[in-house]
PDB file of C-alpha atoms in Angstrom:
ATOM      1  CA  MET F   1     255.684 135.802 302.276  1.00  0.00           C
ATOM      2  CA  LYS F   2     255.994 139.472 301.414  1.00  0.00           C
ATOM      3  CA  LYS F   3     259.216 140.373 299.638  1.00  0.00           C
ATOM      4  CA  LYS F   4     261.343 142.780 301.646  1.00  0.00           C
ATOM      5  CA  ARG F   5     262.709 145.800 299.810  1.00  0.00           C
ATOM      6  CA  PRO F   6     266.366 146.586 300.334  1.00  0.00           C
ATOM      7  CA  PRO F   7     267.157 149.722 302.329  1.00  0.00           C
ATOM      8  CA  LYS F   8     267.891 152.931 300.448  1.00  0.00           C
ATOM      9  CA  ASP F   9     271.551 153.575 299.921  1.00  0.00           C
ATOM     10  CA  LYS F  10     273.548 155.418 297.285  1.00  0.00           C
ATOM     11  CA  GLU F  11     273.409 152.472 294.870  1.00  0.00           C
ATOM     12  CA  ASN F  12     269.734 151.812 295.511  1.00  0.00           C
ATOM     13  CA  ILE F  13     268.156 155.282 295.178  1.00  0.00           C
ATOM     14  CA  ALA F  14     265.227 155.436 292.786  1.00  0.00           C
ATOM     15  CA  PRO F  15     265.642 157.876 289.877  1.00  0.00           C
ATOM     16  CA  ILE F  16     262.704 159.852 291.257  1.00  0.00           C
ATOM     17  CA  GLU F  17     264.742 160.673 294.355  1.00  0.00           C
ATOM     18  CA  ASP F  18     267.052 162.779 292.171  1.00  0.00           C
ATOM     19  CA  SER F  19     264.090 164.781 290.855  1.00  0.00           C
ATOM     20  CA  ILE F  20     262.730 165.321 294.346  1.00  0.00           C
ATOM     21  CA  ARG F  21     266.140 166.399 295.656  1.00  0.00           C
ATOM     22  CA  GLN F  22     266.457 168.768 292.693  1.00  0.00           C
ATOM     23  CA  ILE F  23     263.215 170.490 293.723  1.00  0.00           C
ATOM     24  CA  PHE F  24     264.480 170.855 297.294  1.00  0.00           C
ATOM     25  CA  HIS F  25     268.140 171.680 296.693  1.00  0.00           C
ATOM     26  CA  GLU F  26     267.914 173.882 293.608  1.00  0.00           C
ATOM     27  CA  GLY F  27     264.620 175.505 294.495  1.00  0.00           C
ATOM     28  CA  LEU F  28     263.883 175.805 298.185  1.00  0.00           C
ATOM     29  CA  ALA F  29     267.419 175.467 299.551  1.00  0.00           C
ATOM     30  CA  SER F  30     268.904 178.181 297.352  1.00  0.00           C
ATOM     31  CA  LEU F  31     266.201 180.637 298.445  1.00  0.00           C
ATOM     32  CA  MET F  32     266.470 179.702 302.116  1.00  0.00           C
ATOM     33  CA  GLU F  33     270.281 179.929 302.117  1.00  0.00           C
ATOM     34  CA  ALA F  34     269.872 183.537 300.968  1.00  0.00           C
ATOM     35  CA  LEU F  35     267.750 184.026 304.113  1.00  0.00           C
ATOM     36  CA  GLY F  36     270.461 182.631 306.400  1.00  0.00           C
ATOM     37  CA  TYR F  37     269.576 178.918 306.467  1.00  0.00           C
ATOM     38  CA  LYS F  38     272.372 176.374 306.156  1.00  0.00           C
ATOM     39  CA  LEU F  39     271.842 173.173 304.185  1.00  0.00           C
ATOM     40  CA  GLN F  40     273.083 169.876 305.590  1.00  0.00           C
ATOM     41  CA  GLY F  41     271.903 166.841 303.666  1.00  0.00           C
ATOM     42  CA  SER F  42     268.162 167.276 303.274  1.00  0.00           C
ATOM     43  CA  VAL F  43     267.708 169.652 306.202  1.00  0.00           C
ATOM     44  CA  LEU F  44     267.906 173.438 306.276  1.00  0.00           C
ATOM     45  CA  ARG F  45     268.662 174.977 309.691  1.00  0.00           C
ATOM     46  CA  LYS F  46     268.771 178.524 310.984  1.00  0.00           C
ATOM     47  CA  THR F  47     269.417 179.714 314.523  1.00  0.00           C
ATOM     48  CA  GLN F  48     267.449 182.818 315.377  1.00  0.00           C
ATOM     49  CA  GLY F  49     267.355 184.048 318.944  1.00  0.00           C
ATOM     50  CA  GLU F  50     266.615 181.118 321.251  1.00  0.00           C
ATOM     51  CA  ALA F  51     265.203 178.949 318.468  1.00  0.00           C
ATOM     52  CA  VAL F  52     266.596 176.691 315.767  1.00  0.00           C
ATOM     53  CA  PHE F  53     264.326 176.533 312.713  1.00  0.00           C
ATOM     54  CA  LEU F  54     264.355 173.370 310.598  1.00  0.00           C
ATOM     55  CA  ILE F  55     263.003 172.738 307.109  1.00  0.00           C
ATOM     56  CA  GLU F  56     263.341 169.075 306.164  1.00  0.00           C
ATOM     57  CA  LEU F  57     262.756 167.151 302.963  1.00  0.00           C
ATOM     58  CA  HIS F  58     261.224 163.746 303.685  1.00  0.00           C
ATOM     59  CA  THR F  59     260.712 161.306 300.834  1.00  0.00           C
ATOM     60  CA  ALA F  60     258.275 158.405 300.933  1.00  0.00           C
ATOM     61  CA  LYS F  61     259.803 155.113 302.007  1.00  0.00           C
ATOM     62  CA  TRP F  62     258.581 153.237 298.956  1.00  0.00           C
ATOM     63  CA  ASN F  63     259.497 155.658 296.154  1.00  0.00           C
ATOM     64  CA  GLU F  64     260.786 153.759 293.143  1.00  0.00           C
ATOM     65  CA  GLY F  65     261.191 154.149 289.431  1.00  0.00           C
ATOM     66  CA  GLU F  66     259.934 157.405 287.977  1.00  0.00           C
ATOM     67  CA  SER F  67     257.199 158.196 290.536  1.00  0.00           C
ATOM     68  CA  GLY F  68     257.390 159.197 294.144  1.00  0.00           C
ATOM     69  CA  ASP F  69     256.047 161.338 296.950  1.00  0.00           C
ATOM     70  CA  PHE F  70     257.551 163.730 299.445  1.00  0.00           C
ATOM     71  CA  VAL F  71     256.681 166.179 302.205  1.00  0.00           C
ATOM     72  CA  ILE F  72     258.402 169.222 303.632  1.00  0.00           C
ATOM     73  CA  ASN F  73     258.525 169.149 307.427  1.00  0.00           C
ATOM     74  CA  LEU F  74     258.992 172.268 309.537  1.00  0.00           C
ATOM     75  CA  GLY F  75     260.228 172.260 313.100  1.00  0.00           C
ATOM     76  CA  VAL F  76     261.345 174.571 315.881  1.00  0.00           C
ATOM     77  CA  HIS F  77     263.892 173.417 318.449  1.00  0.00           C
ATOM     78  CA  TYR F  78     264.730 175.310 321.654  1.00  0.00           C
ATOM     79  CA  PRO F  79     268.163 174.216 322.910  1.00  0.00           C
ATOM     80  CA  ALA F  80     267.560 175.900 326.284  1.00  0.00           C
ATOM     81  CA  LEU F  81     264.736 173.428 326.979  1.00  0.00           C
ATOM     82  CA  VAL F  82     267.128 170.496 327.004  1.00  0.00           C
ATOM     83  CA  ASN F  83     270.359 172.063 328.301  1.00  0.00           C
ATOM     84  CA  ASP F  84     269.512 171.458 331.971  1.00  0.00           C
ATOM     85  CA  ILE F  85     268.808 167.789 331.292  1.00  0.00           C
ATOM     86  CA  LEU F  86     272.075 167.421 329.378  1.00  0.00           C
ATOM     87  CA  ARG F  87     274.030 168.652 332.414  1.00  0.00           C
ATOM     88  CA  ILE F  88     273.023 165.490 334.301  1.00  0.00           C
ATOM     89  CA  PRO F  89     275.863 163.000 333.688  1.00  0.00           C
ATOM     90  CA  ALA F  90     273.492 160.120 332.971  1.00  0.00           C
ATOM     91  CA  TYR F  91     272.007 162.065 330.037  1.00  0.00           C
ATOM     92  CA  ALA F  92     275.158 163.731 328.707  1.00  0.00           C
ATOM     93  CA  TYR F  93     275.404 161.128 325.926  1.00  0.00           C
ATOM     94  CA  LEU F  94     272.282 162.650 324.360  1.00  0.00           C
ATOM     95  CA  ARG F  95     274.179 165.818 323.402  1.00  0.00           C
ATOM     96  CA  SER F  96     275.603 164.156 320.280  1.00  0.00           C
ATOM     97  CA  ALA F  97     272.068 163.231 319.199  1.00  0.00           C
ATOM     98  CA  LEU F  98     271.027 166.872 319.440  1.00  0.00           C
ATOM     99  CA  GLU F  99     273.940 168.408 317.534  1.00  0.00           C
ATOM    100  CA  PRO F 100     272.810 169.393 315.019  1.00  0.00           C
ATOM    101  CA  PRO F 101     269.156 169.127 316.024  1.00  0.00           C
ATOM    102  CA  ASN F 102     266.822 167.089 313.866  1.00  0.00           C
ATOM    103  CA  LEU F 103     263.058 167.082 313.583  1.00  0.00           C
ATOM    104  CA  ASN F 104     262.674 164.458 316.325  1.00  0.00           C
ATOM    105  CA  VAL F 105     263.787 166.912 319.024  1.00  0.00           C
ATOM    106  CA  CYS F 106     261.692 169.863 317.889  1.00  0.00           C
ATOM    107  CA  ALA F 107     259.161 171.227 320.365  1.00  0.00           C
ATOM    108  CA  TYR F 108     256.936 172.212 317.431  1.00  0.00           C
ATOM    109  CA  GLN F 109     256.496 170.304 314.177  1.00  0.00           C
ATOM    110  CA  VAL F 110     254.193 170.613 311.182  1.00  0.00           C
ATOM    111  CA  ARG F 111     254.125 169.544 307.570  1.00  0.00           C
ATOM    112  CA  LEU F 112     254.074 172.319 305.009  1.00  0.00           C
ATOM    113  CA  GLY F 113     251.210 170.627 303.170  1.00  0.00           C
ATOM    114  CA  GLU F 114     249.146 170.688 306.366  1.00  0.00           C
ATOM    115  CA  LEU F 115     249.521 174.462 306.569  1.00  0.00           C
ATOM    116  CA  TRP F 116     248.501 174.735 302.921  1.00  0.00           C
ATOM    117  CA  LYS F 117     245.754 172.104 302.542  1.00  0.00           C
ATOM    118  CA  GLY F 118     244.739 171.516 306.160  1.00  0.00           C
ATOM    119  CA  THR F 119     245.648 167.825 305.877  1.00  0.00           C
ATOM    120  CA  ASP F 120     248.721 165.587 305.634  1.00  0.00           C
ATOM    121  CA  TYR F 121     249.403 166.491 302.005  1.00  0.00           C
ATOM    122  CA  TRP F 122     252.210 164.730 300.097  1.00  0.00           C
ATOM    123  CA  TRP F 123     253.516 166.163 296.844  1.00  0.00           C
ATOM    124  CA  HIS F 124     253.677 163.644 293.989  1.00  0.00           C
ATOM    125  CA  VAL F 125     256.382 163.666 291.349  1.00  0.00           C
ATOM    126  CA  GLY F 126     256.137 161.539 288.217  1.00  0.00           C
ATOM    127  CA  PRO F 127     257.071 161.569 284.551  1.00  0.00           C
ATOM    128  CA  GLU F 128     254.287 164.068 283.829  1.00  0.00           C
ATOM    129  CA  SER F 129     255.372 166.484 286.576  1.00  0.00           C
ATOM    130  CA  ASP F 130     256.692 169.920 285.715  1.00  0.00           C
ATOM    131  CA  LEU F 131     259.493 170.312 288.269  1.00  0.00           C
ATOM    132  CA  LYS F 132     259.780 174.043 287.664  1.00  0.00           C
ATOM    133  CA  VAL F 133     256.082 174.627 288.389  1.00  0.00           C
ATOM    134  CA  MET F 134     256.247 172.367 291.463  1.00  0.00           C
ATOM    135  CA  THR F 135     259.323 174.213 292.758  1.00  0.00           C
ATOM    136  CA  GLU F 136     257.559 177.560 292.298  1.00  0.00           C
ATOM    137  CA  GLN F 137     254.455 176.266 294.097  1.00  0.00           C
ATOM    138  CA  LEU F 138     256.486 174.941 297.038  1.00  0.00           C
ATOM    139  CA  THR F 139     258.435 178.190 297.242  1.00  0.00           C
ATOM    140  CA  VAL F 140     255.254 180.270 297.430  1.00  0.00           C
ATOM    141  CA  VAL F 141     253.699 177.981 300.067  1.00  0.00           C
ATOM    142  CA  LEU F 142     256.904 177.992 302.131  1.00  0.00           C
ATOM    143  CA  VAL F 143     257.363 181.762 301.951  1.00  0.00           C
ATOM    144  CA  GLU F 144     253.704 182.650 302.566  1.00  0.00           C
ATOM    145  CA  LEU F 145     252.768 180.009 305.137  1.00  0.00           C
ATOM    146  CA  GLY F 146     255.851 178.145 306.354  1.00  0.00           C
ATOM    147  CA  LEU F 147     258.034 181.103 307.264  1.00  0.00           C
ATOM    148  CA  ALA F 148     255.140 182.774 309.091  1.00  0.00           C
ATOM    149  CA  TRP F 149     254.531 179.559 311.062  1.00  0.00           C
ATOM    150  CA  LEU F 150     258.212 179.395 312.045  1.00  0.00           C
ATOM    151  CA  LYS F 151     258.359 183.089 312.990  1.00  0.00           C
ATOM    152  CA  ASP F 152     255.264 182.727 315.200  1.00  0.00           C
ATOM    153  CA  ARG F 153     257.177 180.179 317.289  1.00  0.00           C
ATOM    154  CA  GLN F 154     260.381 182.167 317.722  1.00  0.00           C
TER     155      GLN F 154
END
């Protein structure tokens, strides 16, 4: 029988999760906040016109110890698309699931690595990783490819 891993919680977060969050929070989030994004947990959001842009850190389910993987997901949500549905009493309960919007409700979604490499690319962080270099790389890819992708869907 395969041993089940316990769910991630504050006491059970692998040390690598801290390194990955450092890349996101100290690198990407600080830049994106200067551009009007607001950080909530591991998601950056910005409302622009009729769209809500999302930039989400997603860590691999099985990260443990000093090595792990992550992706940066991008999404665009259009609240107007769902507002009519939410006016129907039977669906009004869904409003709380959409405030604030998460990636699951985005009309458009893509992984940043897919824009960069053309495939479902996951960044790997381990003891040999230079977090500063990785943060710089992610920042360049996000600014040059990710922001253009989001703007094209405004």
